[in-house]
mmCIF file of C-alpha atoms in Angstrom:
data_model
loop_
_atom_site.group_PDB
_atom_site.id
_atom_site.type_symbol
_atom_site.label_atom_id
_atom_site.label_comp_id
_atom_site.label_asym_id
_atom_site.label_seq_id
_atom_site.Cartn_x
_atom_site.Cartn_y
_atom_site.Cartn_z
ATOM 1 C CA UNK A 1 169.813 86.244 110.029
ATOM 2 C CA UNK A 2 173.361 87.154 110.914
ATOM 3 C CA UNK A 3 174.158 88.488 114.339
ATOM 4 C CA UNK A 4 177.410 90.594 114.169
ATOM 5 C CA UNK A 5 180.053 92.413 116.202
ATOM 6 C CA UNK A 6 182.139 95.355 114.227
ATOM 7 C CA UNK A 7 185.221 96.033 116.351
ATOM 8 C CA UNK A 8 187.634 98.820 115.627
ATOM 9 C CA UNK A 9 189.199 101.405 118.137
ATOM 10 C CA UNK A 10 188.194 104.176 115.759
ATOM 11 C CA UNK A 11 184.613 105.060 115.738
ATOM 12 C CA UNK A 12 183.912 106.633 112.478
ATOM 13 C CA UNK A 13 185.203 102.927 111.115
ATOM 14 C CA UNK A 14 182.690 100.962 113.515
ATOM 15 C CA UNK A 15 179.721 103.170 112.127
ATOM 16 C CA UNK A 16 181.036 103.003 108.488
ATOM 17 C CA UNK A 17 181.014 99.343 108.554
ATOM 18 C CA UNK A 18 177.729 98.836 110.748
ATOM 19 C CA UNK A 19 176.086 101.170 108.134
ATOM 20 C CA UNK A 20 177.238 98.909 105.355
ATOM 21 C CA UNK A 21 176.435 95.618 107.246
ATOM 22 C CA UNK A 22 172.729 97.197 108.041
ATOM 23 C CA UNK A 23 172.402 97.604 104.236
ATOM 24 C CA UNK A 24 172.307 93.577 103.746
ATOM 25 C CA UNK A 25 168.968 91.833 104.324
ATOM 26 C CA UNK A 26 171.197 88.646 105.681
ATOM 27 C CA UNK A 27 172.155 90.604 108.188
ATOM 28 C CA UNK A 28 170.424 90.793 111.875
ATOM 29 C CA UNK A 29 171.665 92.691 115.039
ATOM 30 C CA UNK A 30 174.641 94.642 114.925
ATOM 31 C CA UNK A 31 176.822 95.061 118.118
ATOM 32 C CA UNK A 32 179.469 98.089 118.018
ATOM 33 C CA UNK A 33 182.584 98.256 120.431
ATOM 34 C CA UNK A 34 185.809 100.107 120.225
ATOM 35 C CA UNK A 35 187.713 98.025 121.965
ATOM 36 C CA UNK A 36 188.624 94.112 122.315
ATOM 37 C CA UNK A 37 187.344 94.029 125.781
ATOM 38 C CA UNK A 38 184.081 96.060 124.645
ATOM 39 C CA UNK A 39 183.901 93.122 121.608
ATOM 40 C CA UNK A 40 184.606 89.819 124.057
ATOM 41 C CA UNK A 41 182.166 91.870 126.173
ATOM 42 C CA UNK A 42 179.500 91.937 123.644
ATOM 43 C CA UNK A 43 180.247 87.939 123.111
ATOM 44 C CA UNK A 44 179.071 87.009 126.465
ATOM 45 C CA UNK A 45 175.793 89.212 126.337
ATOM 46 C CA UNK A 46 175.065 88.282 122.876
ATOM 47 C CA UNK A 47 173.902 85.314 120.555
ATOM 48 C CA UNK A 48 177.031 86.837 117.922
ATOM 49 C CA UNK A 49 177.682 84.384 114.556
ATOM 50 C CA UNK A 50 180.255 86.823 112.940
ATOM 51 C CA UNK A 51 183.049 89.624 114.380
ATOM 52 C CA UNK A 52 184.022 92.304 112.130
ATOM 53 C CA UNK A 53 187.146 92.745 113.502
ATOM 54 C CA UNK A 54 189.729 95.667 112.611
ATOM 55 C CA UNK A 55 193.185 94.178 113.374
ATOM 56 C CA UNK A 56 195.299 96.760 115.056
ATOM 57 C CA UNK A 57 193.493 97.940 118.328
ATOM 58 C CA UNK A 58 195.118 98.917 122.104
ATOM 59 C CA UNK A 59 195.959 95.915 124.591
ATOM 60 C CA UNK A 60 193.971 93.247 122.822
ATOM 61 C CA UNK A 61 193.661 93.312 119.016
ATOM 62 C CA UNK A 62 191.754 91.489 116.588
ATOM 63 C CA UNK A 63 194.041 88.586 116.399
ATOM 64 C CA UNK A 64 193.791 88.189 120.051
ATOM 65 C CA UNK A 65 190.501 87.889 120.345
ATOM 66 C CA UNK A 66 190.184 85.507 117.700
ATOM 67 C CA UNK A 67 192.962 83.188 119.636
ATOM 68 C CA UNK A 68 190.620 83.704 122.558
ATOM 69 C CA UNK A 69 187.596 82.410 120.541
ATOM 70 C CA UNK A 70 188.871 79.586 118.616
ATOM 71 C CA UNK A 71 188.584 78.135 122.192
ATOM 72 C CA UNK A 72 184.820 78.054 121.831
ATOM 73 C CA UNK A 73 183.742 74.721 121.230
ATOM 74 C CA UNK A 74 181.258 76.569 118.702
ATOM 75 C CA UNK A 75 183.046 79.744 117.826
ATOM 76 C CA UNK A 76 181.800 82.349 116.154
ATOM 77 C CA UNK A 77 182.785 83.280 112.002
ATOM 78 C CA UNK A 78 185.947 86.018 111.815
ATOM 79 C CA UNK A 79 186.600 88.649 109.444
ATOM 80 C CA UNK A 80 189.472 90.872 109.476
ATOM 81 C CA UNK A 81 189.254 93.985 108.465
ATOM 82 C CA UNK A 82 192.446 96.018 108.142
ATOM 83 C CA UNK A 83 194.583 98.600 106.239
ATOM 84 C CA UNK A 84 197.762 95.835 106.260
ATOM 85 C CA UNK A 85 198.247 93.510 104.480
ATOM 86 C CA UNK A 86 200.575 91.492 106.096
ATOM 87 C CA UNK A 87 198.515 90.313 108.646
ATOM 88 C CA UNK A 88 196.638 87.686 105.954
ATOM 89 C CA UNK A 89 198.726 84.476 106.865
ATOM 90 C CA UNK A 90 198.489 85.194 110.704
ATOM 91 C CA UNK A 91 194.885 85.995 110.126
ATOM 92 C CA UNK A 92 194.113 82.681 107.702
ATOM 93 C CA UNK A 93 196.227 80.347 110.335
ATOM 94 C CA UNK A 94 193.343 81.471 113.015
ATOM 95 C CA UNK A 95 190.840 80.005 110.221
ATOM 96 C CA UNK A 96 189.494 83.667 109.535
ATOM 97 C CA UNK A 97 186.854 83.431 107.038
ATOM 98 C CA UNK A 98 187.850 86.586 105.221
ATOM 99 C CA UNK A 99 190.000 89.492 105.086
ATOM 100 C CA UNK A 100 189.168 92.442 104.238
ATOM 101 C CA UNK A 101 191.152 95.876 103.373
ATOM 102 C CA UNK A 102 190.341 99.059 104.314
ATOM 103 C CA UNK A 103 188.656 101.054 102.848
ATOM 104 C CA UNK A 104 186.149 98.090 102.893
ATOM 105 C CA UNK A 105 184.165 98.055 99.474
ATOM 106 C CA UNK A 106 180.358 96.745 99.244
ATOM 107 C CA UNK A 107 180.639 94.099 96.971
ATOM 108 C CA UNK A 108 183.885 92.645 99.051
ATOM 109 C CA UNK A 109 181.795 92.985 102.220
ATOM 110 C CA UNK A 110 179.017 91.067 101.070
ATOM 111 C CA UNK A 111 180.624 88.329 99.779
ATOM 112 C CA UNK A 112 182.067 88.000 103.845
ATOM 113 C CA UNK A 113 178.710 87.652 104.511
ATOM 114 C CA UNK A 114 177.854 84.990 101.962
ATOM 115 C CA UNK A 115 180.470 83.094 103.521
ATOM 116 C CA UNK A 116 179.664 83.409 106.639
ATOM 117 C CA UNK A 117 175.871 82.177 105.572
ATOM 118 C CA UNK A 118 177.625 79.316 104.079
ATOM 119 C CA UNK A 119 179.494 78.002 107.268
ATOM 120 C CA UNK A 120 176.097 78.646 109.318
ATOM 121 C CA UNK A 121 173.846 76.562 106.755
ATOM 122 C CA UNK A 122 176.425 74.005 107.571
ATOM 123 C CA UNK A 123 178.676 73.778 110.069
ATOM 124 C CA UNK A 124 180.236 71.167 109.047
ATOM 125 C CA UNK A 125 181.856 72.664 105.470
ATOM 126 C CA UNK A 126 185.125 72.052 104.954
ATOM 127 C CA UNK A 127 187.209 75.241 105.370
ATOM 128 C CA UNK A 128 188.326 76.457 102.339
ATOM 129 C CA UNK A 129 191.726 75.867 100.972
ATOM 130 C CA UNK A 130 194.524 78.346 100.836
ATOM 131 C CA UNK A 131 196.996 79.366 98.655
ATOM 132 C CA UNK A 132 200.303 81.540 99.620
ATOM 133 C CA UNK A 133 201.269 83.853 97.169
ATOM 134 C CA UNK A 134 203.846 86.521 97.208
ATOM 135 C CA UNK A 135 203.727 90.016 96.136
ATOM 136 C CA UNK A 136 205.507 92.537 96.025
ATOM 137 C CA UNK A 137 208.019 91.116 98.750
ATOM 138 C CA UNK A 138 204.778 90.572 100.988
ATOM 139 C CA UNK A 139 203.499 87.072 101.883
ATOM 140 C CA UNK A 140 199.937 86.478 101.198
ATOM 141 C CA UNK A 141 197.146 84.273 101.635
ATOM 142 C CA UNK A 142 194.192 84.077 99.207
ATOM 143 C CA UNK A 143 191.604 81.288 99.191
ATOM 144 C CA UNK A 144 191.096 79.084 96.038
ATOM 145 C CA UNK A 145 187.434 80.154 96.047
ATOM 146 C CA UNK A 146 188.515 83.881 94.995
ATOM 147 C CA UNK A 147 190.439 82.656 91.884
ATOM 148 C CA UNK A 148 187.611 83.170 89.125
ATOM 149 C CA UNK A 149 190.830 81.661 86.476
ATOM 150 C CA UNK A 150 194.205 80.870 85.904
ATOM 151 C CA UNK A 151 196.294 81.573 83.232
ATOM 152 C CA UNK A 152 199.688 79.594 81.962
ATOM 153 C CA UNK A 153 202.962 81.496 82.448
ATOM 154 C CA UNK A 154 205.586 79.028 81.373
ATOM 155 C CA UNK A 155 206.255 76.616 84.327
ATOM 156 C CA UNK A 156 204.783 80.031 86.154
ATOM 157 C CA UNK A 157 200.520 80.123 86.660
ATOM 158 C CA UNK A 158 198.879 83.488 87.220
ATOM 159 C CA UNK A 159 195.769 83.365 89.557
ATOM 160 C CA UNK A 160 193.471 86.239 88.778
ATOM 161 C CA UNK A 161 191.002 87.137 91.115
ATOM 162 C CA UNK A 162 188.203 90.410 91.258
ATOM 163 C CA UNK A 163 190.843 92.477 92.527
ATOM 164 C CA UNK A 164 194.451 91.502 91.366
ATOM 165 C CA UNK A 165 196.660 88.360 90.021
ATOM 166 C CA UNK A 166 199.605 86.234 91.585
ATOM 167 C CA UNK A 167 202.222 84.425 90.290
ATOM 168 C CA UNK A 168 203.104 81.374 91.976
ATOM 169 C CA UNK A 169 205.466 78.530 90.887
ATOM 170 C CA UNK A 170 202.980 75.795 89.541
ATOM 171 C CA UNK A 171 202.234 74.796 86.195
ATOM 172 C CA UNK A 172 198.621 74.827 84.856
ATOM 173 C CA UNK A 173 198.799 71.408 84.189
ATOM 174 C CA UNK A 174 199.236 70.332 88.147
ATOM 175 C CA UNK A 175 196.692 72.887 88.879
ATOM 176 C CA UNK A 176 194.171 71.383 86.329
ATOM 177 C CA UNK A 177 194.826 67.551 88.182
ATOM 178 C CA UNK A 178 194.861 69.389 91.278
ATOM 179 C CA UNK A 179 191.899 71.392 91.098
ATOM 180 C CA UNK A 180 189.439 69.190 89.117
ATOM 181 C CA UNK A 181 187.255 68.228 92.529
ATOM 182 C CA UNK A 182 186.660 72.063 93.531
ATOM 183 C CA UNK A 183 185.221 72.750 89.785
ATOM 184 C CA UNK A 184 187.958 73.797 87.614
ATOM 185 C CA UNK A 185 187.899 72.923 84.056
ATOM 186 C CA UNK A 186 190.314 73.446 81.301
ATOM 187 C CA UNK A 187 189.414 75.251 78.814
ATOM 188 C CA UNK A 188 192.391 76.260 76.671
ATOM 189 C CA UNK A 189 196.153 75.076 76.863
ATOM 190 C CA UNK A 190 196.524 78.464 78.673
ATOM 191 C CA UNK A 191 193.469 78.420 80.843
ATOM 192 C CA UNK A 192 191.740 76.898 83.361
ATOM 193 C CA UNK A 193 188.555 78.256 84.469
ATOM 194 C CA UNK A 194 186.527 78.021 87.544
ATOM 195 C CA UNK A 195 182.947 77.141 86.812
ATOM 196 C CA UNK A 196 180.979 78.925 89.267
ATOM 197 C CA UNK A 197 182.562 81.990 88.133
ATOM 198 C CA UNK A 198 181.259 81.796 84.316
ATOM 199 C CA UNK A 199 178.911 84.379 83.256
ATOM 200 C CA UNK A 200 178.495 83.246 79.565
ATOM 201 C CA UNK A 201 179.593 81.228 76.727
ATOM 202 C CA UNK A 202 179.841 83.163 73.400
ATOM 203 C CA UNK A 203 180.134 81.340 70.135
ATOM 204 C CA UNK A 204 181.093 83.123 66.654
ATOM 205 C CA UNK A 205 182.202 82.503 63.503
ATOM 206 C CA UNK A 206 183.132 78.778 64.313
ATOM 207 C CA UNK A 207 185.180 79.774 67.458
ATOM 208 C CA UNK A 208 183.869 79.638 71.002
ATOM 209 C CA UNK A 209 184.450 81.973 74.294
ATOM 210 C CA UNK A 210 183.499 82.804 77.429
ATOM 211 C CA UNK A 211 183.197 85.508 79.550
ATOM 212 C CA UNK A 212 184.491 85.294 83.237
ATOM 213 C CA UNK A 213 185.123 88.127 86.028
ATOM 214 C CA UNK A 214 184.916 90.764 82.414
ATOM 215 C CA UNK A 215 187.283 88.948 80.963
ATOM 216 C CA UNK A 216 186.913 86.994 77.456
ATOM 217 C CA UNK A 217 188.508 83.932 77.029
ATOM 218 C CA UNK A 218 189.259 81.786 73.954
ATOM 219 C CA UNK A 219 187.953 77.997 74.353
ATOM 220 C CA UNK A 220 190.117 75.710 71.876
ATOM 221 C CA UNK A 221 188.676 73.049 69.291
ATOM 222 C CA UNK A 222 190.487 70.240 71.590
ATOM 223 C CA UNK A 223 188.450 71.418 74.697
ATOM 224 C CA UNK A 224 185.605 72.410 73.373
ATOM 225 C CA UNK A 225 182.925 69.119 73.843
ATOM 226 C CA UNK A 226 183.929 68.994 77.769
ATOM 227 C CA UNK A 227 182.988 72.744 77.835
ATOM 228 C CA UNK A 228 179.679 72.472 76.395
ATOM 229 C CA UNK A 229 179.106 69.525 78.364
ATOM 230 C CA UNK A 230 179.977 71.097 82.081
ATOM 231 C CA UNK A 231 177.757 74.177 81.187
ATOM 232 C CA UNK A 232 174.855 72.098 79.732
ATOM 233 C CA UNK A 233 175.212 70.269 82.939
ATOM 234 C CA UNK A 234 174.988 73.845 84.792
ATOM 235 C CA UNK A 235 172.554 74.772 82.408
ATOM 236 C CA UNK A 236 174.875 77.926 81.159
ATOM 237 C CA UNK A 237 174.016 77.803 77.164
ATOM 238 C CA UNK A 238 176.355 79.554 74.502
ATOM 239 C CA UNK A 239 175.138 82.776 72.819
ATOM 240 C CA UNK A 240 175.538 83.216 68.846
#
């Protein structure tokens, strides 16, 4: 089980977000404060593995209280949860496991949680990597493990994830030798895949697919045998 804090100087967000975190059988004792004193205060009186913590709060925000705890020699997991986003590459230099926008969705809120389940089962995972992207004139950080697949753009690659795609400057052929180790596979001149994220292979009339984050997408002849191989290996079979 997952002892929490959920820190936010409003409230109605603290109860929101302890309602959704009591929803999720991983989940254990929930701690509210409305303050960062109230939260460090909570630290001290608590066994906490995870703060929920909403970044912009009086005197000492989220981001100081996670400088304060990465102290710890066994801190506790941090999640950000915030209306900006700006705040990601502050928030991913203080090794923040996720970060999460307002208004905080269910699905996106318990995949913090799997995360956070992951780092306690062992403590000694490497921390994810992470990739800067820019949009829209704001610098972001997104880890690798959101990218379900990646599509070629010229000397351009597109990283789509559940809820948007990047552009950076990398071409899918140094992502594919790049990436190979954390389970990406190439599936099509213009694709590379990640294979945790596949939810089915389809096969008809002589040419193959598969289907990944609800999106369909064409395996070639050339890549084919590697394909069948991974997922046989995963034990993912093809559908006629």
């Amino acid at each position: 089980m997952v002892n929490v804090v959920v820190a936010d100087d409003e409230a109605p967000a603290v109860e929101a977000l302890a309602y959704l975190l009591g929803q999720d059988s991983r989940i254990g004792e929930i701690h509210k404060a409305t303050s960062g004193a109230e939260a460090l205060r909570a630290l001290e009186r608590h066994d906490v593995d995870a703060l929920f913590l909403d970044i912009h709060m009086p005197a000492l925000n989220g981001l100081d209280i996670a400088k304060v705890i990465s102290r710890f020699s066994r801190p506790p997991a941090v999640v950000f949860v915030t209306a900006d986003e700006d705040k990601a590459l502050q928030a991913f230099e203080l090794a923040a496991v996720d970060y999460l926008l307002k208004p905080v969705r269910a699905d996106r809120l318990a995949e913090s949680v799997r995360r956070i389940c992951e780092l306690m089962e062992d403590g000694s995972a490497a921390k994810p990597e992470v990739i800067t992207v820019d949009q829209g004139g704001i610098t972001k950080m997104i880890r690798r493990d959101e990218i379900k697949y990646v599509q070629a753009q010229g000397d351009y690659a597109r990283l789509h994830t559940a809820d948007a795609s990047y552009l950076i400057r990398v071409p899918l052929n140094d992502l594919e030798r790049q990436w190979a180790d954390a389970g990406y596979i190439r599936i099509h001149r213009s694709y590379l895949v990640a294979m945790d994220q596949i939810q089915q292979m389809r096969m008809s009339a002589g040419r193959a697919s598969i289907l990944v984050g609800g999106a369909e997408l064409p395996v070639s002849r050339r890549h084919l045998p590697a394909v069948r191989d991974k997922l046989g290996a995963t034990r993912v079979r093809p559908r006629g």
